Amino acid sequence: LKIEGGSFTTEAIEVAAGATLVAHGSLTSDLNLVGTFEGRGYATGVVGTLNLQGNAFLTGTARLRAGIAADLVAVSGDLSLGGTLQVSLAPGTGFGRYPLLTYGGNLDGTAYLTGVPAGIAAQLSYSVPGQVALIIDDSDEDSLPDSWEIASFGNLGQSAADDFDKDGTSNRVESVSYTHLTLPTKRI
């Protein structure tokens, strides 16, 4: 089934194992995904949003473009996870939080993340209510790149609001300019 923009209303959409739904636009329906959902940008790079007015049960595979240009599945109701989120990263994507799914009701379960290139530290986050996001280079979700924290402190123990070197500039501001807090020149 392919839905390209526009809107579609039905009682429920069942995507069986072996079947694929490719969609962006608006659906007024519950979605039971056992097969595969493919966001508009996953293969094409041209991202899209699927607005789902209903509940979503995602136990199959959802393929989404992720990062600085990303697909989004916005569910107005409950979101139940148990399958795989397979991402295709947009070129230039680095450190950050990138929403993949939003929901207006309750969240149940988690998803398995695949598709992240080797050498990129990434995980799914459920810490912000109403959102499932891809987190890159921030395993402790403190808004500081893990790579910068390790280079600057040797651990992930500092927070963004702290001022490790007591110069009046927060760690977050220093991380954006990518300074090294323990070196005399401070620039990495």
GROMACS .gro file of C-alpha atoms in nm:
model
  188
    1LEU     CA    1   0.000   0.000   0.000
    2LYS     CA    2   0.135   0.341  -0.095
    3ILE     CA    3  -0.006   0.671   0.030
    4GLU     CA    4   0.159   0.980  -0.113
    5GLY     CA    5   0.039   1.292   0.067
    6GLY     CA    6  -0.323   1.378   0.109
    7SER     CA    7  -0.545   1.204   0.361
    8PHE     CA    8  -0.703   0.863   0.399
    9THR     CA    9  -0.966   0.747   0.649
   10THR     CA   10  -1.054   0.391   0.744
   11GLU     CA   11  -1.127   0.196   1.060
   12ALA     CA   12  -0.788   0.022   1.078
   13ILE     CA   13  -0.488  -0.054   0.862
   14GLU     CA   14  -0.326  -0.394   0.906
   15VAL     CA   15   0.018  -0.437   0.748
   16ALA     CA   16   0.083  -0.810   0.754
   17ALA     CA   17   0.421  -0.983   0.766
   18GLY     CA   18   0.578  -0.957   0.421
   19ALA     CA   19   0.367  -0.653   0.326
   20THR     CA   20   0.487  -0.291   0.306
   21LEU     CA   21   0.317   0.042   0.369
   22VAL     CA   22   0.493   0.343   0.215
   23ALA     CA   23   0.326   0.658   0.336
   24HIS     CA   24   0.335   1.027   0.414
   25GLY     CA   25   0.038   1.254   0.464
   26SER     CA   26  -0.256   1.197   0.700
   27LEU     CA   27  -0.424   0.874   0.804
   28THR     CA   28  -0.729   0.864   1.025
   29SER     CA   29  -0.705   0.507   1.142
   30ASP     CA   30  -0.536   0.273   1.385
   31LEU     CA   31  -0.221   0.116   1.240
   32ASN     CA   32  -0.116  -0.241   1.319
   33LEU     CA   33   0.227  -0.293   1.165
   34VAL     CA   34   0.359  -0.649   1.159
   35GLY     CA   35   0.524  -0.606   0.819
   36THR     CA   36   0.718  -0.298   0.706
   37PHE     CA   37   0.648   0.075   0.710
   38GLU     CA   38   0.872   0.292   0.495
   39GLY     CA   39   0.883   0.667   0.547
   40ARG     CA   40   0.906   0.886   0.239
   41GLY     CA   41   1.270   0.982   0.295
   42TYR     CA   42   1.413   0.639   0.379
   43ALA     CA   43   1.497   0.553   0.019
   44THR     CA   44   1.448   0.886  -0.159
   45GLY     CA   45   1.606   1.135   0.083
   46VAL     CA   46   1.298   1.358   0.042
   47VAL     CA   47   1.155   1.347   0.394
   48GLY     CA   48   0.790   1.336   0.490
   49THR     CA   49   0.560   1.319   0.789
   50LEU     CA   50   0.288   1.064   0.848
   51ASN     CA   51   0.018   1.212   1.074
   52LEU     CA   52  -0.175   0.921   1.221
   53GLN     CA   53  -0.503   1.010   1.390
   54GLY     CA   54  -0.535   0.692   1.595
   55ASN     CA   55  -0.318   0.438   1.775
   56ALA     CA   56  -0.010   0.265   1.636
   57PHE     CA   57   0.112  -0.087   1.711
   58LEU     CA   58   0.458  -0.123   1.558
   59THR     CA   59   0.587  -0.478   1.596
   60GLY     CA   60   0.733  -0.502   1.246
   61THR     CA   61   0.999  -0.279   1.088
   62ALA     CA   62   0.971   0.098   1.045
   63ARG     CA   63   1.226   0.241   0.801
   64LEU     CA   64   1.284   0.613   0.844
   65ARG     CA   65   1.524   0.882   0.723
   66ALA     CA   66   1.685   1.025   1.038
   67GLY     CA   67   1.905   1.313   1.142
   68ILE     CA   68   1.918   1.674   1.025
   69ALA     CA   69   1.655   1.596   0.759
   70ALA     CA   70   1.417   1.332   0.893
   71ASP     CA   71   1.092   1.149   0.845
   72LEU     CA   72   0.846   1.173   1.134
   73VAL     CA   73   0.555   0.953   1.236
   74ALA     CA   74   0.316   1.160   1.451
   75VAL     CA   75   0.063   0.941   1.633
   76SER     CA   76  -0.227   1.120   1.805
   77GLY     CA   77  -0.307   0.824   2.030
   78ASP     CA   78  -0.114   0.543   2.198
   79LEU     CA   79   0.212   0.406   2.059
   80SER     CA   80   0.306   0.042   2.117
   81LEU     CA   81   0.655  -0.070   2.012
   82GLY     CA   82   0.812  -0.411   1.985
   83GLY     CA   83   0.975  -0.419   1.645
   84THR     CA   84   1.267  -0.253   1.468
   85LEU     CA   85   1.340   0.108   1.378
   86GLN     CA   86   1.576   0.100   1.082
   87VAL     CA   87   1.728   0.439   1.001
   88SER     CA   88   1.901   0.588   0.702
   89LEU     CA   89   2.104   0.887   0.826
   90ALA     CA   90   2.084   1.212   0.634
   91PRO     CA   91   2.425   1.335   0.514
   92GLY     CA   92   2.594   1.566   0.766
   93THR     CA   93   2.410   1.425   1.067
   94GLY     CA   94   2.617   1.434   1.385
   95PHE     CA   95   2.570   1.494   1.757
   96GLY     CA   96   2.213   1.561   1.860
   97ARG     CA   97   1.860   1.450   1.937
   98TYR     CA   98   1.644   1.368   1.634
   99PRO     CA   99   1.273   1.285   1.687
  100LEU     CA  100   1.146   0.987   1.485
  101LEU     CA  101   0.808   0.921   1.645
  102THR     CA  102   0.574   1.138   1.849
  103TYR     CA  103   0.261   1.028   2.031
  104GLY     CA  104  -0.022   1.193   2.221
  105GLY     CA  105  -0.126   0.899   2.438
  106ASN     CA  106   0.070   0.631   2.621
  107LEU     CA  107   0.389   0.454   2.519
  108ASP     CA  108   0.431   0.080   2.562
  109GLY     CA  109   0.746  -0.117   2.482
  110THR     CA  110   1.071  -0.032   2.306
  111ALA     CA  111   1.218  -0.081   1.960
  112TYR     CA  112   1.543  -0.226   1.831
  113LEU     CA  113   1.760   0.025   1.638
  114THR     CA  114   1.938  -0.075   1.314
  115GLY     CA  115   2.092   0.104   1.018
  116VAL     CA  116   2.337   0.327   1.205
  117PRO     CA  117   2.675   0.326   1.027
  118ALA     CA  118   2.971   0.168   1.206
  119GLY     CA  119   3.162   0.414   1.422
  120ILE     CA  120   2.859   0.629   1.508
  121ALA     CA  121   2.741   0.602   1.869
  122ALA     CA  122   2.362   0.608   1.858
  123GLN     CA  123   2.066   0.492   2.064
  124LEU     CA  124   1.691   0.536   2.087
  125SER     CA  125   1.561   0.757   2.364
  126TYR     CA  126   1.224   0.749   2.536
  127SER     CA  127   1.315   1.008   2.803
  128VAL     CA  128   1.106   1.298   2.665
  129PRO     CA  129   0.733   1.230   2.710
  130GLY     CA  130   0.553   1.204   2.379
  131GLN     CA  131   0.867   1.137   2.176
  132VAL     CA  132   1.092   0.855   2.056
  133ALA     CA  133   1.418   1.005   1.932
  134LEU     CA  134   1.748   0.899   1.782
  135ILE     CA  135   2.035   1.020   2.003
  136ILE     CA  136   2.381   1.051   1.848
  137ASP     CA  137   2.701   1.091   2.056
  138ASP     CA  138   2.515   1.165   2.383
  139SER     CA  139   2.457   0.838   2.569
  140ASP     CA  140   2.383   1.018   2.899
  141GLU     CA  141   2.150   1.268   2.726
  142ASP     CA  142   2.304   1.572   2.897
  143SER     CA  143   2.327   1.788   2.580
  144LEU     CA  144   2.705   1.746   2.567
  145PRO     CA  145   2.872   1.532   2.299
  146ASP     CA  146   3.020   1.221   2.462
  147SER     CA  147   3.328   1.254   2.240
  148TRP     CA  148   3.390   1.608   2.375
  149GLU     CA  149   3.325   1.502   2.736
  150ILE     CA  150   3.576   1.215   2.711
  151ALA     CA  151   3.835   1.441   2.543
  152SER     CA  152   3.780   1.719   2.800
  153PHE     CA  153   3.717   1.531   3.125
  154GLY     CA  154   3.799   1.166   3.063
  155ASN     CA  155   3.444   1.068   3.166
  156LEU     CA  156   3.077   1.158   3.125
  157GLY     CA  157   3.040   1.305   3.475
  158GLN     CA  158   2.991   1.673   3.393
  159SER     CA  159   2.662   1.844   3.306
  160ALA     CA  160   2.591   2.108   3.043
  161ALA     CA  161   2.527   2.374   3.310
  162ASP     CA  162   2.852   2.306   3.501
  163ASP     CA  163   3.159   2.526   3.454
  164PHE     CA  164   3.448   2.280   3.489
  165ASP     CA  165   3.728   2.533   3.444
  166LYS     CA  166   3.549   2.809   3.643
  167ASP     CA  167   3.589   3.069   3.366
  168GLY     CA  168   3.225   3.180   3.374
  169THR     CA  169   3.134   2.985   3.059
  170SER     CA  170   2.915   2.674   3.087
  171ASN     CA  171   3.032   2.337   2.959
  172ARG     CA  172   2.751   2.351   2.698
  173VAL     CA  173   2.883   2.678   2.549
  174GLU     CA  174   3.238   2.546   2.556
  175SER     CA  175   3.129   2.223   2.386
  176VAL     CA  176   2.966   2.415   2.101
  177SER     CA  177   3.297   2.595   2.038
  178TYR     CA  178   3.468   2.257   2.095
  179THR     CA  179   3.726   2.384   2.339
  180HIS     CA  180   3.932   2.150   2.557
  181LEU     CA  181   3.903   2.262   2.916
  182THR     CA  182   4.234   2.119   3.039
  183LEU     CA  183   4.467   2.247   2.766
  184PRO     CA  184   4.635   2.593   2.789
  185THR     CA  185   4.521   2.689   2.436
  186LYS     CA  186   4.179   2.530   2.503
  187ARG     CA  187   4.108   2.472   2.131
  188ILE     CA  188   4.074   2.111   2.013
   0.00000   0.00000   0.00000
